[in-house]
XYZ file of N, CA, C and O in Angstrom:
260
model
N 5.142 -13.534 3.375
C 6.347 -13.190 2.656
C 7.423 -12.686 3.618
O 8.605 -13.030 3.594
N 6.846 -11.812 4.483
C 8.191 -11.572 5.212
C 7.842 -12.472 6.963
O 6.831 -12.509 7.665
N 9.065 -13.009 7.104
C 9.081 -13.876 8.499
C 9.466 -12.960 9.712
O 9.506 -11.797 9.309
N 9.762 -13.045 11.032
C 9.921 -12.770 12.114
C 11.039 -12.288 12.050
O 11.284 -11.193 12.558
N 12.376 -13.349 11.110
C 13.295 -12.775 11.388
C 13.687 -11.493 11.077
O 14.393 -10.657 11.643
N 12.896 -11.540 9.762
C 12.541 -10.177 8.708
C 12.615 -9.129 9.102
O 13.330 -8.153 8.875
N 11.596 -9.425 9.908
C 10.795 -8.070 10.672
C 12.009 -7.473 11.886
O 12.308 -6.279 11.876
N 12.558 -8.311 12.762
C 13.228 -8.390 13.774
C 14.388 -7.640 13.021
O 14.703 -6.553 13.506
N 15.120 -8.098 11.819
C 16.419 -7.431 11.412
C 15.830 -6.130 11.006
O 16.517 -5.369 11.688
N 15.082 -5.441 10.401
C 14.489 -4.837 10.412
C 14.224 -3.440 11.672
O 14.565 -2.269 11.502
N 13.688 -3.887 12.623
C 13.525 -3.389 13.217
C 14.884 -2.889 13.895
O 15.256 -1.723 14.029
N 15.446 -3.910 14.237
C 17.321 -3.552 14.936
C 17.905 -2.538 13.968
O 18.640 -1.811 14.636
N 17.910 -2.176 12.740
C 18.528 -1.459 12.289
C 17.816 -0.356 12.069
O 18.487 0.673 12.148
N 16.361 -0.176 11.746
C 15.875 0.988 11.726
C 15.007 1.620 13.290
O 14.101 2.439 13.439
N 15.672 0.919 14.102
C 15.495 1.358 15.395
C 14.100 1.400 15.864
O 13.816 2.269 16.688
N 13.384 0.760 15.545
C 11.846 0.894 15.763
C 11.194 2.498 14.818
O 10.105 3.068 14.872
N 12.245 2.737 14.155
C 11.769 4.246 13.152
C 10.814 4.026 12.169
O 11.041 3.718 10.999
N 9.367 4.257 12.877
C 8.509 4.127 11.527
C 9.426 4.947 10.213
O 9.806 4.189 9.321
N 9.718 6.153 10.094
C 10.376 6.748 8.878
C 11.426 6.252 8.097
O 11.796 6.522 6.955
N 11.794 5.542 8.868
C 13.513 4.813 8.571
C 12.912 3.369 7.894
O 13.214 3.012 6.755
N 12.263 2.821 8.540
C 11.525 1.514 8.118
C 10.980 1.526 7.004
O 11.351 0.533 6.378
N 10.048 2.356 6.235
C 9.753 3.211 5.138
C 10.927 3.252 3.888
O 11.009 2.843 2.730
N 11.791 4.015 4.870
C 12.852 4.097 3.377
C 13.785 2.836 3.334
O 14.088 2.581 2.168
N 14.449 1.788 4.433
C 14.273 0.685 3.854
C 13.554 0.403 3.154
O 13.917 0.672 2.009
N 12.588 -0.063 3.220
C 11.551 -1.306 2.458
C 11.308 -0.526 1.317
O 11.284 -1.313 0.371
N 11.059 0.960 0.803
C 11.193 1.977 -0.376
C 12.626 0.983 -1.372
O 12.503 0.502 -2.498
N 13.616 0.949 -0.660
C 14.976 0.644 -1.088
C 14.624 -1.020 -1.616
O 14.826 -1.618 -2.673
N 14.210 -1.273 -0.740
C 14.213 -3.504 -0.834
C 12.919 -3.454 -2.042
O 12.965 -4.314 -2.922
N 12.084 -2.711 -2.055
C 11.259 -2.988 -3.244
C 12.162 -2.617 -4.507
O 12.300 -3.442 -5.410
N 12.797 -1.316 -4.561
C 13.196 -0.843 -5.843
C 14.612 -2.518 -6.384
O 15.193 -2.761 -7.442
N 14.608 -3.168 -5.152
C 16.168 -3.750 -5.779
C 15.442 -5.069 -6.183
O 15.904 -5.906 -6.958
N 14.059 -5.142 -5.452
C 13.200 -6.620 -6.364
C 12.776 -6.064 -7.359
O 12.820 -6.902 -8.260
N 12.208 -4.709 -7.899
C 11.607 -4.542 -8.780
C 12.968 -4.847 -10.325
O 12.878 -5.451 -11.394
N 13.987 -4.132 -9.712
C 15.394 -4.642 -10.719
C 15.697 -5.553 -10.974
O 16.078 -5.786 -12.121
N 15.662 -6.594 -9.906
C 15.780 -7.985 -10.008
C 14.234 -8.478 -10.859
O 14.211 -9.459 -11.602
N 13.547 -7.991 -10.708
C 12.243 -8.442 -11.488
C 12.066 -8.165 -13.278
O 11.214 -8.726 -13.966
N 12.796 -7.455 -13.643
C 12.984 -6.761 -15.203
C 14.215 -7.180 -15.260
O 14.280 -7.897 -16.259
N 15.164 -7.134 -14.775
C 16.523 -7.998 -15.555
C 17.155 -9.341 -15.118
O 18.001 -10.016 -15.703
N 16.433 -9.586 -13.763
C 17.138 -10.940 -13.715
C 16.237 -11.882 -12.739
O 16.628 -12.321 -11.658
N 14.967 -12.108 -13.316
C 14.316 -13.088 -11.980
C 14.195 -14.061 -11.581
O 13.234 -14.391 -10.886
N 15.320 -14.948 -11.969
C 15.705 -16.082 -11.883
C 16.152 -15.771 -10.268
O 15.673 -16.577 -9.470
N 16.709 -15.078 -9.894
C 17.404 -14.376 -8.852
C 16.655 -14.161 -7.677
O 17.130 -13.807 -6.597
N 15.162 -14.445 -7.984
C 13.971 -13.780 -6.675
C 13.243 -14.483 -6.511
O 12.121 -14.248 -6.062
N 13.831 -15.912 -6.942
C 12.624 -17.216 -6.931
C 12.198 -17.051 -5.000
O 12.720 -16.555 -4.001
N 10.517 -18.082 -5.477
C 10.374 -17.805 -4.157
C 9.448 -16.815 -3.832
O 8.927 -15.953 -4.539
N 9.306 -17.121 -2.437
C 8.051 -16.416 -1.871
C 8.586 -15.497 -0.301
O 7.904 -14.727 0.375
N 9.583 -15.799 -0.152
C 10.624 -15.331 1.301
C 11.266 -14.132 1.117
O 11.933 -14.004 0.091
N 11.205 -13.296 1.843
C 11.835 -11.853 1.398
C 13.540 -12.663 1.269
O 13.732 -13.730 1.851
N 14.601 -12.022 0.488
C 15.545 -12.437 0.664
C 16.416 -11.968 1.504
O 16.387 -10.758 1.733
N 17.452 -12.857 2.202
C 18.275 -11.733 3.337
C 19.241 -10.737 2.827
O 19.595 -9.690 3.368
N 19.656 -11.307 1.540
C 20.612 -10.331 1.123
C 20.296 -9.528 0.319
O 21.204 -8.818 -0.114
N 18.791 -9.295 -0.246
C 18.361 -7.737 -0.813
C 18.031 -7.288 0.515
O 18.036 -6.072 0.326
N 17.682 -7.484 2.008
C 17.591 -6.527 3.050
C 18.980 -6.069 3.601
O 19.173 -4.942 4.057
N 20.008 -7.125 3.510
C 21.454 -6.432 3.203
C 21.553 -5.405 2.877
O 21.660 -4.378 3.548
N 21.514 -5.640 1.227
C 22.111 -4.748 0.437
C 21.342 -3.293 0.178
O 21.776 -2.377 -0.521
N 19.806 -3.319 1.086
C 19.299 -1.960 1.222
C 19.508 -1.077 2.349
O 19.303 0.126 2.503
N 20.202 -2.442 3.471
C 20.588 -1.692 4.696
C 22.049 -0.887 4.210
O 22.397 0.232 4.586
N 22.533 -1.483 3.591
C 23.875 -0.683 3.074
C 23.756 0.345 2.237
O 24.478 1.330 2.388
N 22.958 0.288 1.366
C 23.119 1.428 0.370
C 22.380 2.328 1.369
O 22.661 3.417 0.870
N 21.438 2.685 2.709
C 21.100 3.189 3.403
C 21.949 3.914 4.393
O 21.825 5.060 4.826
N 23.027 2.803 4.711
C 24.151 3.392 5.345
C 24.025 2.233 6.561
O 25.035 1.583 6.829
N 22.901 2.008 7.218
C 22.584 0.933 8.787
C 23.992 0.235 8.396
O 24.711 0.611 9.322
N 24.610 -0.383 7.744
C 25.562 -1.439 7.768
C 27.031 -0.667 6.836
O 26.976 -0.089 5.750
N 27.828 -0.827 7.401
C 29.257 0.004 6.893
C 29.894 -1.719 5.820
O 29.989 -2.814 6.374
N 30.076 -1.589 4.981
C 30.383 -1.900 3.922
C 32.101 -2.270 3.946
O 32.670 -2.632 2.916
């Protein structure tokens, strides 16, 4: 489910921070689990998506908006 690149964007933004890495992926589950009860047409697929790791790096702050 999750690929190299995954992991790699990932890592660049939470700096190799096990703790930080954590509350990403805390964040990227809660926005599939939303997408999973109101809209899962939206999460087809088996590939993490790039733009729910976006949009958790942002609501995190890693990415200025």
């Amino acid at each position: 489910m999750i690929t190299k690149k995954d992991i790699k964007f990932i890592h660049t933004y939470t700096k190799g921070n096990f703790r930080e890495t954590n509350k990403l992926l805390y964040i990227v589950f809660n926005i599939y689990e939303y997408y999973d009860l109101h809209r899962p047409e939206k999460i087809r697929g088996v590939k993490f998506s790039k733009k729910i790791l976006e949009m958790a790096a942002i609501k995190i702050g890693y990415i200025n908006d």
